[in-house]
XYZ file of C-alpha atoms in Angstrom:
392
model
C -31.897 -42.247 -115.259
C -33.505 -39.454 -113.272
C -31.432 -36.651 -111.777
C -32.145 -33.635 -109.604
C -30.270 -31.467 -107.092
C -30.366 -32.467 -103.449
C -28.904 -30.947 -100.274
C -27.696 -27.787 -102.032
C -28.054 -24.153 -100.968
C -30.405 -23.369 -103.864
C -33.465 -25.253 -105.158
C -33.578 -28.968 -104.305
C -35.849 -31.555 -105.929
C -35.312 -34.874 -104.088
C -38.889 -35.925 -104.845
C -38.138 -36.405 -108.537
C -35.645 -39.307 -108.218
C -37.781 -40.698 -105.374
C -40.877 -40.653 -107.610
C -38.894 -42.389 -110.365
C -37.976 -45.189 -107.970
C -41.584 -45.414 -106.780
C -42.798 -45.693 -110.389
C -40.284 -48.487 -111.024
C -41.439 -50.442 -107.963
C -45.029 -50.117 -109.160
C -44.528 -51.291 -112.745
C -42.084 -54.039 -111.781
C -44.562 -55.393 -109.227
C -46.922 -55.867 -112.168
C -44.426 -57.590 -114.438
C -42.583 -54.558 -115.762
C -43.335 -52.460 -118.821
C -44.491 -54.844 -121.555
C -42.482 -57.527 -119.788
C -39.341 -55.402 -119.365
C -37.990 -54.699 -115.893
C -37.568 -50.976 -115.334
C -34.246 -50.194 -113.658
C -33.953 -46.580 -112.511
C -30.599 -44.911 -111.895
C -30.607 -41.696 -109.853
C -28.027 -38.930 -109.662
C -27.531 -35.778 -107.579
C -27.161 -32.973 -110.115
C -25.906 -30.646 -107.319
C -27.226 -27.459 -108.986
C -23.946 -27.142 -110.851
C -22.734 -27.510 -114.424
C -20.118 -30.007 -113.282
C -22.737 -32.059 -111.456
C -25.105 -32.061 -114.434
C -22.337 -33.115 -116.812
C -21.265 -35.885 -114.425
C -24.823 -37.241 -114.265
C -25.087 -37.174 -118.060
C -21.764 -38.984 -118.481
C -22.930 -41.626 -116.017
C -26.128 -42.104 -118.020
C -23.987 -42.711 -121.098
C -21.589 -45.012 -119.242
C -24.419 -47.136 -117.836
C -26.263 -47.340 -121.176
C -29.438 -45.612 -119.994
C -32.110 -45.760 -122.682
C -33.501 -42.372 -121.588
C -33.150 -39.619 -119.017
C -36.640 -39.097 -117.626
C -38.345 -36.542 -115.371
C -35.227 -34.652 -114.296
C -34.395 -31.173 -112.995
C -31.412 -29.040 -113.954
C -30.613 -25.419 -114.707
C -27.515 -26.530 -116.630
C -28.838 -27.567 -120.011
C -25.656 -26.944 -121.952
C -23.710 -29.165 -119.587
C -25.986 -32.223 -119.820
C -27.489 -32.073 -123.318
C -24.210 -32.361 -125.234
C -23.208 -35.741 -123.706
C -26.750 -37.079 -124.167
C -26.900 -35.945 -127.789
C -23.528 -37.490 -128.546
C -24.781 -40.834 -127.193
C -28.254 -40.564 -128.735
C -30.050 -40.669 -125.368
C -33.449 -38.919 -125.308
C -34.321 -36.452 -122.534
C -38.003 -36.998 -121.687
C -40.008 -34.646 -119.506
C -37.365 -32.463 -117.962
C -38.569 -29.764 -115.591
C -38.312 -27.139 -118.336
C -35.844 -24.630 -116.893
C -33.430 -24.234 -119.794
C -33.633 -23.318 -123.466
C -31.685 -26.487 -124.314
C -34.698 -28.568 -123.235
C -36.734 -26.767 -125.896
C -34.148 -26.708 -128.693
C -32.430 -30.100 -128.651
C -33.899 -32.620 -131.133
C -33.463 -35.278 -128.433
C -35.542 -33.421 -125.841
C -39.236 -34.260 -125.409
C -40.740 -31.791 -122.908
C -44.085 -32.604 -121.275
C -44.821 -29.012 -120.238
C -44.078 -25.566 -121.587
C -41.361 -24.962 -119.028
C -40.632 -21.616 -117.445
C -41.585 -19.969 -120.747
C -45.235 -20.985 -120.507
C -45.411 -20.410 -116.734
C -44.094 -16.849 -116.954
C -46.069 -15.918 -120.060
C -49.180 -17.405 -118.489
C -48.499 -15.662 -115.204
C -48.334 -12.351 -117.029
C -51.765 -13.059 -118.501
C -53.098 -14.013 -115.054
C -51.726 -10.887 -113.363
C -52.796 -8.500 -116.116
C -56.409 -8.984 -115.057
C -55.813 -7.878 -111.451
C -52.654 -5.785 -111.194
C -51.996 -2.184 -112.148
C -48.219 -2.536 -111.825
C -46.063 -5.657 -111.375
C -42.633 -6.159 -109.790
C -40.765 -9.346 -110.700
C -38.090 -10.676 -108.327
C -36.073 -13.381 -110.067
C -32.650 -15.096 -109.872
C -29.645 -13.156 -111.088
C -28.587 -16.087 -113.299
C -28.512 -16.892 -117.013
C -31.805 -18.777 -116.682
C -33.268 -15.924 -114.616
C -32.323 -13.351 -117.246
C -34.951 -14.855 -119.584
C -37.856 -14.452 -117.152
C -38.697 -10.722 -117.470
C -39.300 -10.854 -121.231
C -41.499 -13.936 -120.815
C -43.608 -12.360 -118.067
C -43.879 -9.192 -120.126
C -45.092 -11.118 -123.173
C -48.097 -12.259 -121.132
C -48.673 -8.779 -119.707
C -48.483 -7.203 -123.165
C -51.040 -9.654 -124.501
C -53.502 -7.814 -122.261
C -52.058 -4.388 -123.197
C -50.412 -4.110 -119.779
C -47.204 -2.218 -119.002
C -43.979 -4.188 -118.506
C -42.979 -5.476 -115.087
C -40.192 -3.935 -113.007
C -37.227 -6.343 -113.133
C -35.501 -6.979 -109.778
C -32.627 -9.518 -109.950
C -31.644 -11.244 -106.701
C -28.995 -13.699 -105.552
C -30.511 -17.148 -105.866
C -29.267 -18.555 -102.554
C -29.486 -15.485 -100.299
C -30.448 -15.860 -96.642
C -32.787 -12.826 -96.742
C -34.200 -10.416 -99.324
C -35.273 -7.323 -97.390
C -33.685 -4.876 -99.851
C -35.270 -6.515 -102.899
C -38.599 -6.867 -101.064
C -38.697 -3.165 -100.216
C -37.871 -2.177 -103.781
C -40.439 -4.596 -105.205
C -43.211 -3.228 -102.984
C -42.276 0.375 -103.694
C -42.175 -0.107 -107.472
C -45.408 -2.114 -107.550
C -47.205 0.817 -105.927
C -49.974 0.887 -103.369
C -52.824 0.962 -105.888
C -53.480 -2.615 -107.046
C -49.767 -3.393 -107.201
C -48.481 -6.977 -107.448
C -45.186 -8.487 -106.356
C -44.274 -11.778 -107.971
C -41.221 -13.782 -106.967
C -39.809 -16.673 -108.984
C -36.827 -17.818 -106.909
C -37.417 -21.554 -106.697
C -36.911 -22.839 -103.177
C -35.872 -19.351 -101.990
C -39.254 -17.849 -102.866
C -40.415 -18.680 -99.332
C -37.394 -16.809 -97.966
C -38.227 -13.790 -100.109
C -41.837 -13.585 -98.957
C -40.699 -14.006 -95.355
C -38.577 -10.877 -95.880
C -41.509 -9.219 -97.643
C -43.969 -9.757 -94.787
C -41.442 -8.310 -92.311
C -41.315 -4.979 -94.105
C -42.591 -2.030 -92.008
C -46.326 -1.696 -92.516
C -46.964 -5.310 -93.472
C -47.998 -6.307 -89.955
C -46.133 -9.599 -89.655
C -47.303 -12.848 -91.148
C -50.422 -12.605 -93.281
C -53.362 -14.553 -91.935
C -55.915 -13.871 -94.651
C -59.372 -12.455 -94.120
C -61.549 -14.699 -96.259
C -61.499 -12.178 -99.104
C -57.922 -12.761 -100.196
C -58.870 -15.463 -102.666
C -60.786 -12.915 -104.698
C -58.364 -10.064 -104.147
C -55.189 -11.892 -105.084
C -53.062 -12.258 -101.987
C -53.170 -9.241 -99.726
C -51.293 -9.581 -96.448
C -53.236 -8.117 -93.507
C -54.725 -5.395 -95.655
C -51.503 -4.503 -97.463
C -52.666 -3.235 -100.857
C -49.871 -5.105 -102.641
C -50.820 -8.556 -103.902
C -48.321 -11.411 -104.046
C -47.975 -14.131 -106.654
C -45.654 -16.753 -108.097
C -45.533 -19.830 -110.300
C -45.701 -23.511 -109.473
C -42.302 -24.818 -108.489
C -41.508 -21.629 -106.616
C -44.751 -21.838 -104.634
C -46.731 -25.050 -104.259
C -48.926 -26.845 -101.776
C -45.970 -28.208 -99.732
C -44.651 -24.654 -99.216
C -48.116 -23.373 -98.270
C -48.517 -26.207 -95.759
C -45.091 -25.543 -94.211
C -45.799 -21.834 -93.798
C -49.121 -22.108 -91.995
C -51.769 -23.361 -94.413
C -54.757 -21.025 -94.210
C -52.627 -18.682 -92.073
C -49.748 -18.754 -94.558
C -48.475 -15.483 -96.043
C -49.434 -17.048 -99.387
C -53.152 -17.009 -98.571
C -54.881 -15.404 -101.547
C -51.794 -15.466 -103.781
C -52.142 -16.056 -107.502
C -50.152 -19.015 -108.840
C -49.719 -20.226 -112.426
C -49.104 -23.956 -112.909
C -48.682 -26.461 -115.723
C -51.089 -29.046 -114.432
C -54.464 -29.302 -112.657
C -54.527 -28.561 -108.925
C -53.203 -31.397 -106.747
C -56.675 -32.389 -105.529
C -57.978 -32.910 -109.074
C -59.314 -36.406 -109.783
C -56.819 -36.856 -112.638
C -54.033 -37.294 -110.062
C -55.705 -40.244 -108.304
C -53.721 -42.954 -110.210
C -50.471 -41.284 -109.114
C -51.680 -40.877 -105.536
C -52.610 -44.565 -105.423
C -49.145 -45.597 -106.630
C -47.517 -43.334 -104.032
C -49.678 -44.751 -101.238
C -48.852 -48.336 -102.182
C -45.229 -48.123 -103.347
C -43.500 -45.058 -101.846
C -43.244 -46.826 -98.463
C -43.753 -43.638 -96.408
C -40.958 -41.851 -98.275
C -41.799 -38.251 -97.371
C -39.832 -36.976 -100.354
C -42.653 -38.140 -102.638
C -45.280 -35.447 -102.154
C -48.117 -35.758 -104.709
C -48.608 -31.975 -104.578
C -44.999 -31.258 -105.584
C -44.565 -30.038 -109.185
C -41.353 -32.031 -109.592
C -43.028 -35.257 -108.481
C -45.938 -34.535 -110.814
C -43.636 -33.865 -113.774
C -41.740 -37.101 -113.114
C -44.992 -39.102 -113.035
C -46.028 -37.656 -116.396
C -42.565 -38.209 -117.899
C -42.519 -41.872 -116.858
C -46.057 -42.223 -118.225
C -44.612 -41.143 -121.589
C -41.797 -43.688 -121.303
C -44.200 -46.479 -120.350
C -46.564 -45.714 -123.238
C -43.739 -45.604 -125.783
C -42.155 -48.866 -124.623
C -45.534 -50.607 -124.745
C -46.045 -49.330 -128.296
C -42.728 -50.833 -129.434
C -43.750 -54.435 -128.651
C -40.078 -55.409 -128.816
C -37.908 -57.924 -126.975
C -35.112 -55.408 -126.738
C -35.456 -51.709 -125.928
C -32.855 -49.140 -126.989
C -32.558 -45.374 -126.891
C -32.752 -45.317 -130.705
C -36.090 -47.164 -130.687
C -37.551 -44.780 -128.113
C -36.360 -41.726 -130.040
C -37.723 -43.031 -133.345
C -41.115 -43.814 -131.785
C -41.382 -40.305 -130.350
C -40.258 -38.683 -133.609
C -42.731 -40.751 -135.638
C -45.575 -39.310 -133.601
C -46.335 -41.589 -130.662
C -49.363 -39.958 -129.033
C -49.424 -39.902 -125.240
C -52.635 -39.656 -123.234
C -51.794 -38.477 -119.702
C -55.312 -38.921 -118.347
C -56.168 -35.229 -118.338
C -52.995 -34.053 -116.607
C -51.902 -32.376 -119.846
C -53.384 -32.070 -123.297
C -52.437 -35.130 -125.426
C -48.696 -35.055 -126.089
C -47.016 -35.680 -129.438
C -43.696 -34.447 -130.835
C -44.154 -34.547 -134.612
C -42.990 -31.491 -136.528
C -46.510 -30.100 -136.934
C -47.081 -30.323 -133.158
C -44.150 -28.064 -132.253
C -44.885 -24.470 -131.248
C -41.693 -23.256 -132.969
C -41.423 -20.229 -130.677
C -38.108 -18.338 -130.802
C -35.815 -20.022 -128.278
C -38.443 -22.673 -127.451
C -39.200 -24.556 -130.687
C -39.788 -27.927 -128.958
C -42.791 -26.822 -126.885
C -45.766 -29.061 -127.652
C -47.791 -28.385 -124.493
C -48.846 -24.731 -124.529
C -51.298 -25.058 -121.642
C -51.160 -23.654 -118.109
C -53.620 -23.470 -115.249
C -54.555 -20.391 -113.219
C -54.737 -21.147 -109.506
C -55.222 -19.220 -106.277
C -54.591 -20.030 -102.605
C -57.886 -20.232 -100.705
C -58.160 -21.478 -97.110
C -54.620 -22.809 -97.360
C -55.235 -24.872 -100.515
C -54.225 -24.277 -104.119
C -57.483 -24.348 -106.082
C -58.437 -23.493 -109.629
C -59.005 -19.790 -110.220
C -60.672 -20.743 -113.481
C -61.455 -24.285 -114.703
C -59.429 -26.124 -117.322
C -56.328 -25.168 -119.275
C -55.367 -21.753 -120.649
C -53.476 -21.715 -123.980
C -50.480 -19.368 -123.758
C -48.884 -20.286 -127.080
C -49.417 -16.879 -128.679
C -47.854 -15.111 -125.692
C -44.767 -17.363 -125.806
C -44.488 -16.795 -129.571
C -44.318 -13.032 -129.063
C -41.650 -13.158 -126.330
C -38.440 -11.376 -127.439
């Protein structure tokens, strides 16, 4: 099963179930996974605890062998039913602590913990002061300490914490406070509001003195996202800002031109994504939900790559959730073709960070928006494990 919220007032991730179905069409067209037909169930998690629990109960009821590549902020609601039924959770989006504490969770990225810690490291090199605008939710409450752990690694002062309603229609008050507290001298405003990040920066660019929508001046890529000469830089993390958002808001003339962005994976144009792009071209059937530049779609591809590799390693006529869990626990090693470092979930591979002991992928990428495209700010992966370990 793959679940994600759709048609809600907060963050929606319809591309994740759509990518799961695309993956199934691809492998089944080639005879399945080691001869097994892959049947994918999808569920609308609805961005609610009740919705997440309902999806988990359905996975149990329909005997799903795994929940793969899913998105939810409601870890407590879905992990308990899965644990009771022995169903592994492979490659969730990484929003909740439960995904990094449950013995049945097998994350493929470092979640929000690695993104925020990494983003702090990225911003520390360019920003004198940082304002963080984040959701006023339980999950959002964890973000300031994670960002600060990355800032502190570079002996930087802590960020100003600005909570905001996750599904607000505008953020002018928070935008004004964020800009004021960041300061005019090399200040940075970072927003991590999921789908509402675009709404926040729309409010930000409308502040007096910002001069409307930022068009970029060719120097923004080096300067870190300055809107029409405004001395305050803007930034975010993948999932809150990505190529689809940049395209929708004007490409090279987007207010995100020059913004710093921390991601889990290589930029969307990297050659490592070509196998996924080929599958999408041939099996998504013009489904515009499946955007190869979307972080949710990318995470789902990697998660199903894990499932495929594990099932092939079993060489069994019958596949069960217990077999998959045992294979992962015994140290099945997953090569994702350069999209992540090699993945393995044996005890010695776990980061064992407070609150995030199940992290095995400690890598992030530093990116920047140049000419309307997310490109690498520096090549390769950056290890943020020590920053995550020092987060309170």
